[in-house]
Amino acid sequence: PRSAYDIGVNRQWHDLRNPGLVPVVADEAEAERYQLDAWRDLPREQVPPWPDYAEVEDVAGVLAGVPPIVAPYEVEHLRSLLAEVCEGRAFLMQGGDCAETFIDNTEHHVLANMRTLLQMAVVLTYGASLPVVKVGRVAGQYSKPRSAAKDSLGLPVYRGDMFNSLEATEEARVCDPQRMIRAYANSAATMNMLRAYLRGGLADLMAVHDWNKDFVRTSPAGERYEAIGREIDRAVRFMAACGVEDENLHTAEVFASHEMLAIEYDRALTRIFNGKAYALSGHMLWNGERTRQLGGAHIDFLSRVANPVGCKIGPTATPEGVVEMCQKLNPDNISGKLVVITRMGHKNVRTVLPPIIEKVQAAGCKVVWQCDPMHGNTYESASGYKTRAFDQVVDEVLGFFEVHRRTGTHPGGIHIELTGEDVTECVGGAQEIRDDQLSDRYETACDPRLNTQQSLELAFLVAEMLRH
Ligand code: PEP
Ligand code: MN
């Protein structure tokens, strides 16, 4: 080398070639080997109406060269934690906005959501006496599947900030591929902030526990949660008195997840590392209820990445179909690779879920069972808002636990749409939010979320269920 600069350059080259350190952008030959583009020839639901697909390809070209949002070792770590859930030794808490938006991607909003998730996780950790794996619907949750192409105003439907804008005009609803770049930038910034804050006190057990104490003090149903709140308080003080000191008491690891709907986006952020393809747009990706066709594009792409993947299943899923889906998404039957997210509706969960679990068990498929008590319980309120009733959400979780107790399987986790803000989007809970109050603070860009109080109430109720 002629200069220090050259040494630097050489080092960089060395690192780039070292497969133990840095992922490489999947080039065409590699894409062939991992079949990362097989989905392009398959039927695909929920295709956004792009005005010009060439521009989508240009954007994907840009995203193929950017630094990824998460690292392969983190993805592997999450998979190993989910393997613990799969074996019944841990619990999975996943939650966040239905749809993240660019405008709400603020420090305030992201931290409020994260705080709520952490508060719930502490309560659940105590209730389950198990480690709780924490996964946010965050840093990439910008695409939404929709049931109709037009909204109630007759406009092209809002599909998530990754594609178009919520603003109610024809022009704003045209899909714009450049939005994928903005989604990437927002996701990267959010992940960056979360990593820093989670290590900088946000997840400190004492602080999180203090927020929970405030909740118990101020909730109209505080009395009901007081017993468990007091027990946690004793446990925390006991640990402190014993001088228990561990990094885990001050920091937490929270992983990022989103729905894998904008396949071009997730494909462009896929990198090859140590002989595996990783979608590095997030740690965990899930497939939605509307895109679970077995021969379809979404399932195919997810079957080819090493990330843990989720698949939502609704009440029309059949036991045979779910087994086939498990085999397709997790062909090597790796523990912690597949999360089956059941969203049956509170009326169906007790009848529809048991035969599915039995068949999947009989086939020997390794899955994490997770309950999404939100999406099967959505209805339109008399005042015209899309809402969910807190009691029905609780009832679906209750049914999920009942069923798993009967089948002898591990009720592995819950998947919640929540926010750390005081919104009025779901009815009921201790605050007794009524139909005619929904308009007070109805702020979601898509589905109704539990507010802070409702989220914590749910955590306390689930903690009770876990103890019995
Ligand atoms: C979602 O999780 O926001 C969603 C659309 O869920 P599902 O696919 O289960 O309807
Ligand atoms: Mn939703």
Tab-separated table of C-alpha atoms and ligand atoms in Angstrom:
chain	number	residue	atom	x	y	z
A	1	PRO	CA	0.000	0.000	0.000
A	2	ARG	CA	1.219	3.500	-0.851
A	3	SER	CA	-0.693	5.351	1.854
A	4	ALA	CA	-2.934	4.985	4.859
A	5	TYR	CA	-5.813	5.585	2.516
A	6	ASP	CA	-4.867	2.502	0.504
A	7	ILE	CA	-4.649	0.432	3.628
A	8	GLY	CA	-8.174	1.548	4.491
A	9	VAL	CA	-9.418	0.604	1.065
A	10	ASN	CA	-7.748	-2.767	1.257
A	11	ARG	CA	-9.223	-3.465	4.652
A	12	GLN	CA	-12.619	-2.613	3.349
A	13	TRP	CA	-12.210	-5.027	0.486
A	14	HIS	CA	-11.057	-7.681	2.838
A	15	ASP	CA	-14.172	-7.228	4.997
A	16	LEU	CA	-16.501	-7.258	2.029
A	17	ARG	CA	-15.110	-10.565	0.894
A	18	ASN	CA	-15.255	-12.099	4.338
A	19	PRO	CA	-18.512	-14.031	4.401
A	20	GLY	CA	-18.397	-14.053	8.181
A	21	LEU	CA	-18.907	-10.337	8.447
A	22	VAL	CA	-20.812	-8.593	5.742
A	23	PRO	CA	-23.806	-9.659	3.673
A	24	VAL	CA	-23.539	-9.269	-0.057
A	25	VAL	CA	-26.123	-7.846	-2.386
A	26	ALA	CA	-27.772	-10.722	-4.176
A	27	ASP	CA	-26.703	-10.555	-7.781
A	28	GLU	CA	-28.526	-12.232	-10.613
A	29	ALA	CA	-26.644	-15.507	-10.410
A	30	GLU	CA	-27.347	-15.749	-6.713
A	31	ALA	CA	-30.986	-14.829	-7.110
A	32	GLU	CA	-31.140	-17.796	-9.489
A	33	ARG	CA	-29.576	-20.121	-6.944
A	34	TYR	CA	-31.920	-19.060	-4.136
A	35	GLN	CA	-34.867	-18.615	-6.527
A	36	LEU	CA	-35.562	-15.247	-5.011
A	37	ASP	CA	-37.500	-14.214	-8.089
A	38	ALA	CA	-39.642	-17.294	-8.580
A	39	TRP	CA	-42.612	-15.295	-7.235
A	40	ARG	CA	-42.582	-13.126	-10.349
A	41	ASP	CA	-44.128	-15.920	-12.406
A	42	LEU	CA	-46.782	-16.821	-9.847
A	43	PRO	CA	-50.294	-15.496	-9.294
A	44	ARG	CA	-50.206	-12.546	-6.930
A	45	GLU	CA	-53.054	-11.020	-4.966
A	46	GLN	CA	-53.132	-7.397	-3.801
A	47	VAL	CA	-50.958	-6.065	-6.610
A	48	PRO	CA	-50.848	-2.294	-6.269
A	49	PRO	CA	-51.963	-0.519	-9.445
A	50	TRP	CA	-48.605	0.997	-10.398
A	51	PRO	CA	-48.857	3.560	-13.194
A	52	ASP	CA	-45.476	2.481	-14.570
A	53	TYR	CA	-43.790	-0.746	-13.458
A	54	ALA	CA	-40.444	0.327	-14.949
A	55	GLU	CA	-40.212	2.947	-12.233
A	56	VAL	CA	-40.807	0.252	-9.582
A	57	GLU	CA	-37.844	-1.622	-11.011
A	58	ASP	CA	-35.675	1.496	-10.915
A	59	VAL	CA	-36.515	2.028	-7.268
A	60	ALA	CA	-35.841	-1.638	-6.484
A	61	GLY	CA	-32.450	-1.153	-8.151
A	62	VAL	CA	-31.675	1.671	-5.741
A	63	LEU	CA	-32.823	-0.332	-2.721
A	64	ALA	CA	-30.702	-3.274	-3.771
A	65	GLY	CA	-27.583	-1.246	-2.986
A	66	VAL	CA	-28.489	0.491	0.284
A	67	PRO	CA	-27.406	-0.638	3.750
A	68	PRO	CA	-29.981	-3.052	5.112
A	69	ILE	CA	-32.198	-2.146	8.080
A	70	VAL	CA	-31.346	-5.191	10.204
A	71	ALA	CA	-28.393	-7.573	10.359
A	72	PRO	CA	-28.360	-11.311	9.631
A	73	TYR	CA	-27.079	-12.224	13.091
A	74	GLU	CA	-30.045	-10.431	14.646
A	75	VAL	CA	-32.428	-12.340	12.418
A	76	GLU	CA	-30.781	-15.609	13.485
A	77	HIS	CA	-31.001	-14.536	17.097
A	78	LEU	CA	-34.727	-13.890	16.791
A	79	ARG	CA	-35.133	-17.292	15.164
A	80	SER	CA	-33.391	-18.965	18.067
A	81	LEU	CA	-35.594	-17.076	20.560
A	82	LEU	CA	-38.687	-18.142	18.626
A	83	ALA	CA	-37.418	-21.711	18.821
A	84	GLU	CA	-37.699	-21.310	22.594
A	85	VAL	CA	-41.297	-20.142	22.124
A	86	CYS	CA	-41.898	-23.107	19.829
A	87	GLU	CA	-40.668	-25.476	22.542
A	88	GLY	CA	-42.908	-23.856	25.176
A	89	ARG	CA	-40.119	-22.095	27.053
A	90	ALA	CA	-40.904	-18.492	26.068
A	91	PHE	CA	-43.787	-16.247	25.059
A	92	LEU	CA	-44.047	-13.931	22.041
A	93	MET	CA	-45.432	-10.408	22.353
A	94	GLN	CA	-45.862	-8.662	19.020
A	95	GLY	CA	-47.594	-5.344	18.535
A	96	GLY	CA	-47.744	-1.884	17.060
A	97	ASP	CA	-49.704	0.207	14.612
A	98	CYS	CA	-51.926	-1.380	12.012
A	99	ALA	CA	-50.250	0.948	9.552
A	100	GLU	CA	-47.233	3.119	10.237
A	101	THR	CA	-47.376	6.438	8.427
A	102	PHE	CA	-44.672	8.891	7.397
A	103	ILE	CA	-46.370	11.746	9.220
A	104	ASP	CA	-46.638	9.827	12.485
A	105	ASN	CA	-43.147	8.443	12.297
A	106	THR	CA	-42.077	10.808	15.046
A	107	GLU	CA	-39.883	10.281	18.057
A	108	HIS	CA	-42.927	10.810	20.259
A	109	HIS	CA	-45.111	8.248	18.523
A	110	VAL	CA	-42.468	5.556	18.102
A	111	LEU	CA	-41.353	5.832	21.718
A	112	ALA	CA	-44.927	5.847	23.039
A	113	ASN	CA	-45.691	2.658	21.139
A	114	MET	CA	-42.453	1.069	22.283
A	115	ARG	CA	-43.100	1.996	25.882
A	116	THR	CA	-46.522	0.357	25.743
A	117	LEU	CA	-45.061	-2.785	24.196
A	118	LEU	CA	-42.403	-2.949	26.921
A	119	GLN	CA	-44.961	-2.366	29.666
A	120	MET	CA	-47.085	-5.207	28.350
A	121	ALA	CA	-44.025	-7.427	28.079
A	122	VAL	CA	-43.072	-6.898	31.740
A	123	VAL	CA	-46.571	-7.837	32.898
A	124	LEU	CA	-46.563	-10.902	30.654
A	125	THR	CA	-43.092	-11.943	31.774
A	126	TYR	CA	-44.367	-12.016	35.298
A	127	GLY	CA	-47.631	-13.740	34.407
A	128	ALA	CA	-46.016	-16.440	32.310
A	129	SER	CA	-42.850	-16.747	34.400
A	130	LEU	CA	-41.202	-17.075	31.020
A	131	PRO	CA	-38.970	-14.868	28.900
A	132	VAL	CA	-41.032	-12.694	26.555
A	133	VAL	CA	-39.747	-12.196	23.038
A	134	LYS	CA	-40.656	-8.670	21.959
A	135	VAL	CA	-41.445	-7.850	18.344
A	136	GLY	CA	-42.777	-4.497	17.124
A	137	ARG	CA	-44.964	-3.862	14.120
A	138	VAL	CA	-42.469	-1.144	13.375
A	139	ALA	CA	-39.753	0.134	11.035
A	140	GLY	CA	-41.425	-1.113	7.861
A	141	GLN	CA	-45.157	-1.577	8.482
A	142	TYR	CA	-46.097	0.635	5.540
A	143	SER	CA	-48.161	-1.609	3.247
A	144	LYS	CA	-51.760	-2.690	3.682
A	145	PRO	CA	-53.821	-5.386	1.953
A	146	ARG	CA	-57.309	-4.133	1.174
A	147	SER	CA	-60.645	-5.853	0.616
A	148	ALA	CA	-61.815	-3.471	-2.118
A	149	ALA	CA	-60.095	-1.402	-4.788
A	150	LYS	CA	-62.210	1.675	-3.980
A	151	ASP	CA	-62.940	3.322	-0.630
A	152	SER	CA	-66.328	4.584	0.586
A	153	LEU	CA	-65.808	7.877	-1.283
A	154	GLY	CA	-65.230	6.016	-4.533
A	155	LEU	CA	-61.518	6.908	-4.513
A	156	PRO	CA	-58.761	4.371	-5.182
A	157	VAL	CA	-58.246	2.776	-1.791
A	158	TYR	CA	-55.383	3.746	0.542
A	159	ARG	CA	-52.812	0.919	0.483
A	160	GLY	CA	-50.318	2.126	3.059
A	161	ASP	CA	-47.710	4.895	2.867
A	162	MET	CA	-45.359	2.581	0.982
A	163	PHE	CA	-47.730	2.901	-2.007
A	164	ASN	CA	-49.995	5.948	-1.806
A	165	SER	CA	-51.275	8.629	0.551
A	166	LEU	CA	-54.225	8.591	2.935
A	167	GLU	CA	-55.211	12.054	1.728
A	168	ALA	CA	-58.624	11.821	0.101
A	169	THR	CA	-57.920	12.953	-3.453
A	170	GLU	CA	-57.569	11.034	-6.715
A	171	GLU	CA	-53.985	12.254	-7.203
A	172	ALA	CA	-52.867	11.355	-3.690
A	173	ARG	CA	-54.128	7.832	-4.170
A	174	VAL	CA	-52.045	7.142	-7.269
A	175	CYS	CA	-49.328	4.632	-6.327
A	176	ASP	CA	-45.887	6.206	-6.368
A	177	PRO	CA	-42.844	3.884	-6.328
A	178	GLN	CA	-40.646	6.656	-4.876
A	179	ARG	CA	-42.563	6.137	-1.656
A	180	MET	CA	-40.653	2.881	-1.179
A	181	ILE	CA	-37.473	4.912	-0.766
A	182	ARG	CA	-39.152	7.083	1.835
A	183	ALA	CA	-40.440	3.975	3.608
A	184	TYR	CA	-36.883	2.646	3.674
A	185	ALA	CA	-35.512	5.928	5.027
A	186	ASN	CA	-38.176	6.129	7.738
A	187	SER	CA	-37.642	2.515	8.695
A	188	ALA	CA	-33.885	2.927	8.918
A	189	ALA	CA	-34.248	6.052	11.061
A	190	THR	CA	-36.746	4.362	13.366
A	191	MET	CA	-34.606	1.283	13.803
A	192	ASN	CA	-31.611	3.473	14.507
A	193	MET	CA	-33.455	5.417	17.182
A	194	LEU	CA	-34.921	2.313	18.777
A	195	ARG	CA	-31.579	0.570	19.036
A	196	ALA	CA	-30.139	3.606	20.801
A	197	TYR	CA	-33.039	4.267	23.192
A	198	LEU	CA	-33.500	0.626	24.104
A	199	ARG	CA	-29.946	0.572	25.357
A	200	GLY	CA	-30.222	4.028	26.890
A	201	GLY	CA	-32.819	3.576	29.598
A	202	LEU	CA	-36.111	3.240	27.729
A	203	ALA	CA	-36.325	-0.442	28.637
A	204	ASP	CA	-35.068	-0.126	32.209
A	205	LEU	CA	-37.180	-2.484	34.285
A	206	MET	CA	-37.581	0.027	37.113
A	207	ALA	CA	-38.836	2.714	34.751
A	208	VAL	CA	-41.186	0.369	32.919
A	209	HIS	CA	-42.462	-0.934	36.234
A	210	ASP	CA	-43.081	2.645	37.438
A	211	TRP	CA	-45.229	3.336	34.373
A	212	ASN	CA	-47.184	0.181	35.152
A	213	LYS	CA	-47.680	1.331	38.731
A	214	ASP	CA	-49.062	4.608	37.363
A	215	PHE	CA	-51.430	2.619	35.191
A	216	VAL	CA	-52.722	0.542	38.091
A	217	ARG	CA	-53.133	3.735	40.139
A	218	THR	CA	-55.060	5.626	37.477
A	219	SER	CA	-57.059	2.933	35.709
A	220	PRO	CA	-60.752	2.821	36.555
A	221	ALA	CA	-60.195	-0.931	36.837
A	222	GLY	CA	-57.021	-0.468	38.861
A	223	GLU	CA	-58.362	-2.476	41.755
A	224	ARG	CA	-58.661	-5.533	39.593
A	225	TYR	CA	-54.987	-5.255	38.587
A	226	GLU	CA	-53.694	-4.226	41.958
A	227	ALA	CA	-52.965	-7.733	43.215
A	228	ILE	CA	-50.740	-8.674	40.321
A	229	GLY	CA	-49.246	-5.178	40.271
A	230	ARG	CA	-48.300	-5.545	43.917
A	231	GLU	CA	-46.769	-8.959	43.306
A	232	ILE	CA	-44.598	-7.589	40.518
A	233	ASP	CA	-43.609	-4.704	42.750
A	234	ARG	CA	-42.513	-7.145	45.459
A	235	ALA	CA	-40.564	-9.231	42.974
A	236	VAL	CA	-38.778	-6.168	41.621
A	237	ARG	CA	-37.919	-4.892	45.098
A	238	PHE	CA	-36.820	-8.347	46.194
A	239	MET	CA	-34.398	-8.515	43.279
A	240	ALA	CA	-33.079	-5.061	44.108
A	241	ALA	CA	-32.657	-5.987	47.781
A	242	CYS	CA	-30.703	-9.078	46.789
A	243	GLY	CA	-28.424	-6.883	44.735
A	244	VAL	CA	-29.387	-8.615	41.497
A	245	GLU	CA	-27.605	-6.680	38.804
A	246	ASP	CA	-27.804	-7.688	35.186
A	247	GLU	CA	-27.813	-5.942	31.852
A	248	ASN	CA	-31.180	-7.580	31.153
A	249	LEU	CA	-32.747	-5.458	33.877
A	250	HIS	CA	-31.805	-2.274	32.055
A	251	THR	CA	-32.042	-3.014	28.373
A	252	ALA	CA	-34.272	-5.025	26.097
A	253	GLU	CA	-34.042	-6.399	22.640
A	254	VAL	CA	-36.991	-5.531	20.435
A	255	PHE	CA	-37.206	-6.894	16.925
A	256	ALA	CA	-38.862	-5.282	13.909
A	257	SER	CA	-41.586	-6.892	11.846
A	258	HIS	CA	-43.956	-5.939	9.059
A	259	GLU	CA	-46.345	-7.502	6.596
A	260	MET	CA	-44.506	-8.728	3.504
A	261	LEU	CA	-46.867	-7.280	0.917
A	262	ALA	CA	-44.700	-5.009	-1.210
A	263	ILE	CA	-42.635	-7.912	-2.478
A	264	GLU	CA	-40.417	-5.683	-4.606
A	265	TYR	CA	-39.363	-3.753	-1.506
A	266	ASP	CA	-38.514	-6.793	0.623
A	267	ARG	CA	-36.863	-8.562	-2.300
A	268	ALA	CA	-34.651	-5.538	-3.003
A	269	LEU	CA	-33.488	-5.486	0.614
A	270	THR	CA	-32.621	-9.184	0.569
A	271	ARG	CA	-28.946	-10.055	0.981
A	272	ILE	CA	-26.993	-13.287	0.886
A	273	PHE	CA	-25.026	-14.207	3.964
A	274	ASN	CA	-23.263	-17.458	4.809
A	275	GLY	CA	-25.198	-19.384	2.223
A	276	LYS	CA	-28.655	-18.109	3.146
A	277	ALA	CA	-30.909	-15.371	1.820
A	278	TYR	CA	-32.038	-12.858	4.445
A	279	ALA	CA	-34.766	-10.284	3.906
A	280	LEU	CA	-33.034	-7.507	5.814
A	281	SER	CA	-35.958	-5.083	5.625
A	282	GLY	CA	-36.980	-6.442	9.041
A	283	HIS	CA	-36.273	-9.301	11.421
A	284	MET	CA	-39.596	-11.038	10.986
A	285	LEU	CA	-41.971	-10.765	8.045
A	286	TRP	CA	-45.501	-12.025	7.964
A	287	ASN	CA	-47.952	-12.903	5.293
A	288	GLY	CA	-51.511	-11.608	5.496
A	289	GLU	CA	-54.801	-13.480	5.415
A	290	ARG	CA	-55.556	-12.143	1.928
A	291	THR	CA	-52.325	-13.379	0.369
A	292	ARG	CA	-52.003	-16.909	1.730
A	293	GLN	CA	-52.762	-18.746	-1.541
A	294	LEU	CA	-50.495	-21.781	-1.518
A	295	GLY	CA	-49.273	-21.389	-5.074
A	296	GLY	CA	-49.091	-17.617	-4.785
A	297	ALA	CA	-46.265	-15.118	-4.976
A	298	HIS	CA	-46.142	-14.079	-1.301
A	299	ILE	CA	-45.860	-17.565	0.154
A	300	ASP	CA	-43.233	-18.436	-2.424
A	301	PHE	CA	-40.977	-15.498	-1.606
A	302	LEU	CA	-41.270	-16.065	2.142
A	303	SER	CA	-40.422	-19.728	1.718
A	304	ARG	CA	-37.006	-18.764	0.310
A	305	VAL	CA	-35.693	-16.460	3.028
A	306	ALA	CA	-34.063	-17.525	6.273
A	307	ASN	CA	-36.022	-15.035	8.406
A	308	PRO	CA	-38.666	-16.163	10.831
A	309	VAL	CA	-41.953	-15.719	8.978
A	310	GLY	CA	-45.514	-15.437	10.139
A	311	CYS	CA	-48.650	-16.460	8.349
A	312	LYS	CA	-52.065	-15.158	9.307
A	313	ILE	CA	-54.918	-17.609	9.086
A	314	GLY	CA	-58.594	-16.716	9.337
A	315	PRO	CA	-61.725	-18.789	9.924
A	316	THR	CA	-61.856	-20.131	6.353
A	317	ALA	CA	-58.511	-21.924	6.742
A	318	THR	CA	-58.737	-25.725	6.611
A	319	PRO	CA	-56.556	-28.101	8.639
A	320	GLU	CA	-55.154	-29.669	5.445
A	321	GLY	CA	-54.465	-26.263	3.932
A	322	VAL	CA	-52.601	-25.090	7.014
A	323	VAL	CA	-50.429	-28.208	7.062
A	324	GLU	CA	-49.523	-27.661	3.413
A	325	MET	CA	-48.751	-24.050	4.169
A	326	CYS	CA	-46.485	-25.027	7.058
A	327	GLN	CA	-44.617	-27.488	4.857
A	328	LYS	CA	-44.255	-24.913	2.122
A	329	LEU	CA	-43.073	-22.077	4.393
A	330	ASN	CA	-40.821	-24.231	6.539
A	331	PRO	CA	-39.682	-27.141	4.345
A	332	ASP	CA	-36.802	-28.073	6.678
A	333	ASN	CA	-39.130	-27.933	9.695
A	334	ILE	CA	-36.820	-25.579	11.575
A	335	SER	CA	-37.953	-24.667	15.060
A	336	GLY	CA	-38.652	-20.941	15.410
A	337	LYS	CA	-38.897	-20.352	11.687
A	338	LEU	CA	-42.686	-20.319	11.396
A	339	VAL	CA	-45.293	-18.446	13.402
A	340	VAL	CA	-48.907	-19.338	12.637
A	341	ILE	CA	-50.966	-16.298	13.550
A	342	THR	CA	-54.567	-17.290	14.145
A	343	ARG	CA	-57.200	-14.549	13.777
A	344	MET	CA	-60.440	-16.439	13.872
A	345	GLY	CA	-62.821	-14.062	15.595
A	346	HIS	CA	-64.019	-14.626	19.140
A	347	LYS	CA	-67.054	-16.571	17.933
A	348	ASN	CA	-65.018	-19.039	15.859
A	349	VAL	CA	-61.810	-19.595	17.752
A	350	ARG	CA	-63.116	-22.416	19.956
A	351	THR	CA	-64.500	-24.423	17.048
A	352	VAL	CA	-62.211	-23.642	14.118
A	353	LEU	CA	-58.838	-23.739	15.857
A	354	PRO	CA	-58.775	-27.220	17.487
A	355	PRO	CA	-58.876	-29.333	14.288
A	356	ILE	CA	-56.198	-27.105	12.744
A	357	ILE	CA	-53.875	-27.530	15.719
A	358	GLU	CA	-54.501	-31.278	15.812
A	359	LYS	CA	-53.681	-31.755	12.142
A	360	VAL	CA	-50.540	-29.616	12.319
A	361	GLN	CA	-49.402	-31.523	15.416
A	362	ALA	CA	-50.092	-34.875	13.773
A	363	ALA	CA	-48.043	-33.823	10.746
A	364	GLY	CA	-45.149	-32.994	13.087
A	365	CYS	CA	-44.827	-29.406	11.876
A	366	LYS	CA	-42.878	-27.146	14.209
A	367	VAL	CA	-44.833	-23.936	14.659
A	368	VAL	CA	-45.226	-21.104	17.100
A	369	TRP	CA	-48.945	-20.523	17.726
A	370	GLN	CA	-49.802	-16.887	18.072
A	371	CYS	CA	-53.201	-15.281	18.614
A	372	ASP	CA	-54.175	-12.108	16.784
A	373	PRO	CA	-57.424	-11.225	18.562
A	374	MET	CA	-57.886	-8.055	16.513
A	375	HIS	CA	-58.554	-8.865	12.867
A	376	GLY	CA	-61.341	-11.406	13.297
A	377	ASN	CA	-63.292	-8.998	15.480
A	378	THR	CA	-63.536	-5.871	13.368
A	379	TYR	CA	-66.957	-4.376	12.696
A	380	GLU	CA	-68.522	-1.081	11.694
A	381	SER	CA	-69.979	0.850	14.613
A	382	ALA	CA	-73.344	2.563	14.460
A	383	SER	CA	-71.451	5.842	14.115
A	384	GLY	CA	-69.746	4.478	11.009
A	385	TYR	CA	-66.253	3.858	12.392
A	386	LYS	CA	-64.377	0.612	11.926
A	387	THR	CA	-63.954	-0.600	15.477
A	388	ARG	CA	-63.354	-3.556	17.790
A	389	ALA	CA	-64.852	-4.296	21.178
A	390	PHE	CA	-62.359	-4.807	23.978
A	391	ASP	CA	-64.407	-7.666	25.467
A	392	GLN	CA	-64.409	-9.573	22.196
A	393	VAL	CA	-60.662	-9.130	21.853
A	394	VAL	CA	-60.226	-10.532	25.363
A	395	ASP	CA	-62.652	-13.350	24.601
A	396	GLU	CA	-60.654	-14.460	21.567
A	397	VAL	CA	-57.459	-14.581	23.638
A	398	LEU	CA	-59.321	-16.527	26.303
A	399	GLY	CA	-60.601	-18.970	23.659
A	400	PHE	CA	-57.071	-19.328	22.281
A	401	PHE	CA	-55.758	-20.302	25.719
A	402	GLU	CA	-58.652	-22.692	26.311
A	403	VAL	CA	-58.106	-24.461	23.012
A	404	HIS	CA	-54.363	-24.854	23.553
A	405	ARG	CA	-54.919	-26.193	27.036
A	406	ARG	CA	-57.212	-28.826	25.556
A	407	THR	CA	-54.865	-29.775	22.713
A	408	GLY	CA	-51.845	-29.768	25.005
A	409	THR	CA	-50.004	-27.242	22.858
A	410	HIS	CA	-48.213	-24.055	23.869
A	411	PRO	CA	-50.195	-20.838	23.424
A	412	GLY	CA	-47.075	-19.123	22.183
A	413	GLY	CA	-47.982	-15.492	21.949
A	414	ILE	CA	-50.227	-12.611	21.040
A	415	HIS	CA	-50.238	-10.159	18.145
A	416	ILE	CA	-51.898	-6.830	18.887
A	417	GLU	CA	-52.637	-3.582	17.075
A	418	LEU	CA	-51.864	-0.951	19.669
A	419	THR	CA	-50.593	2.520	20.214
A	420	GLY	CA	-49.100	4.336	23.173
A	421	GLU	CA	-51.480	7.211	22.670
A	422	ASP	CA	-54.821	7.990	24.173
A	423	VAL	CA	-56.861	7.320	21.058
A	424	THR	CA	-60.499	6.252	20.919
A	425	GLU	CA	-60.601	3.597	18.238
A	426	CYS	CA	-61.746	0.438	20.043
A	427	VAL	CA	-64.832	0.454	22.256
A	428	GLY	CA	-64.956	-0.772	25.846
A	429	GLY	CA	-62.218	-1.446	28.351
A	430	ALA	CA	-62.111	0.080	31.805
A	431	GLN	CA	-62.483	3.556	30.321
A	432	GLU	CA	-65.734	2.281	28.793
A	433	ILE	CA	-65.190	3.981	25.486
A	434	ARG	CA	-68.554	4.176	23.757
A	435	ASP	CA	-69.596	4.242	20.154
A	436	ASP	CA	-70.393	7.928	20.238
A	437	GLN	CA	-66.916	8.680	21.624
A	438	LEU	CA	-65.003	7.070	18.772
A	439	SER	CA	-64.879	10.380	16.901
A	440	ASP	CA	-63.012	12.070	19.817
A	441	ARG	CA	-59.603	10.721	18.808
A	442	TYR	CA	-59.932	8.309	15.938
A	443	GLU	CA	-56.489	8.634	14.337
A	444	THR	CA	-55.547	5.334	12.771
A	445	ALA	CA	-54.649	5.249	9.103
A	446	CYS	CA	-56.229	1.822	8.803
A	447	ASP	CA	-57.518	-0.523	11.546
A	448	PRO	CA	-58.567	0.485	15.086
A	449	ARG	CA	-55.846	0.033	17.733
A	450	LEU	CA	-56.034	-0.553	21.457
A	451	ASN	CA	-54.965	2.616	23.256
A	452	THR	CA	-52.408	2.603	26.079
A	453	GLN	CA	-54.901	1.815	28.815
A	454	GLN	CA	-56.640	-0.912	26.852
A	455	SER	CA	-53.299	-2.476	25.911
A	456	LEU	CA	-52.166	-2.649	29.507
A	457	GLU	CA	-55.497	-3.970	30.658
A	458	LEU	CA	-55.169	-6.713	28.089
A	459	ALA	CA	-51.665	-7.519	29.326
A	460	PHE	CA	-52.901	-7.816	32.910
A	461	LEU	CA	-55.799	-10.021	31.830
A	462	VAL	CA	-53.508	-12.262	29.782
A	463	ALA	CA	-51.090	-12.437	32.710
A	464	GLU	CA	-53.992	-13.723	34.804
A	465	MET	CA	-54.824	-16.301	32.135
A	466	LEU	CA	-51.203	-17.424	31.969
A	467	ARG	CA	-51.081	-18.009	35.689
A	468	HIS	CA	-54.104	-20.273	35.804
B	1	PEP	C1	-52.921	-6.683	9.599
B	1	PEP	O1	-52.228	-7.369	10.367
B	1	PEP	O2	-52.970	-5.452	9.664
B	1	PEP	C2	-53.789	-7.391	8.631
B	1	PEP	C3	-54.184	-6.825	7.528
B	1	PEP	O3	-54.120	-8.632	9.040
B	1	PEP	P1	-54.881	-9.807	8.273
B	1	PEP	O4	-54.026	-10.161	7.100
B	1	PEP	O5	-54.909	-10.874	9.321
B	1	PEP	O6	-56.245	-9.316	7.910
B	2	MN	MN	-54.695	-4.275	10.689
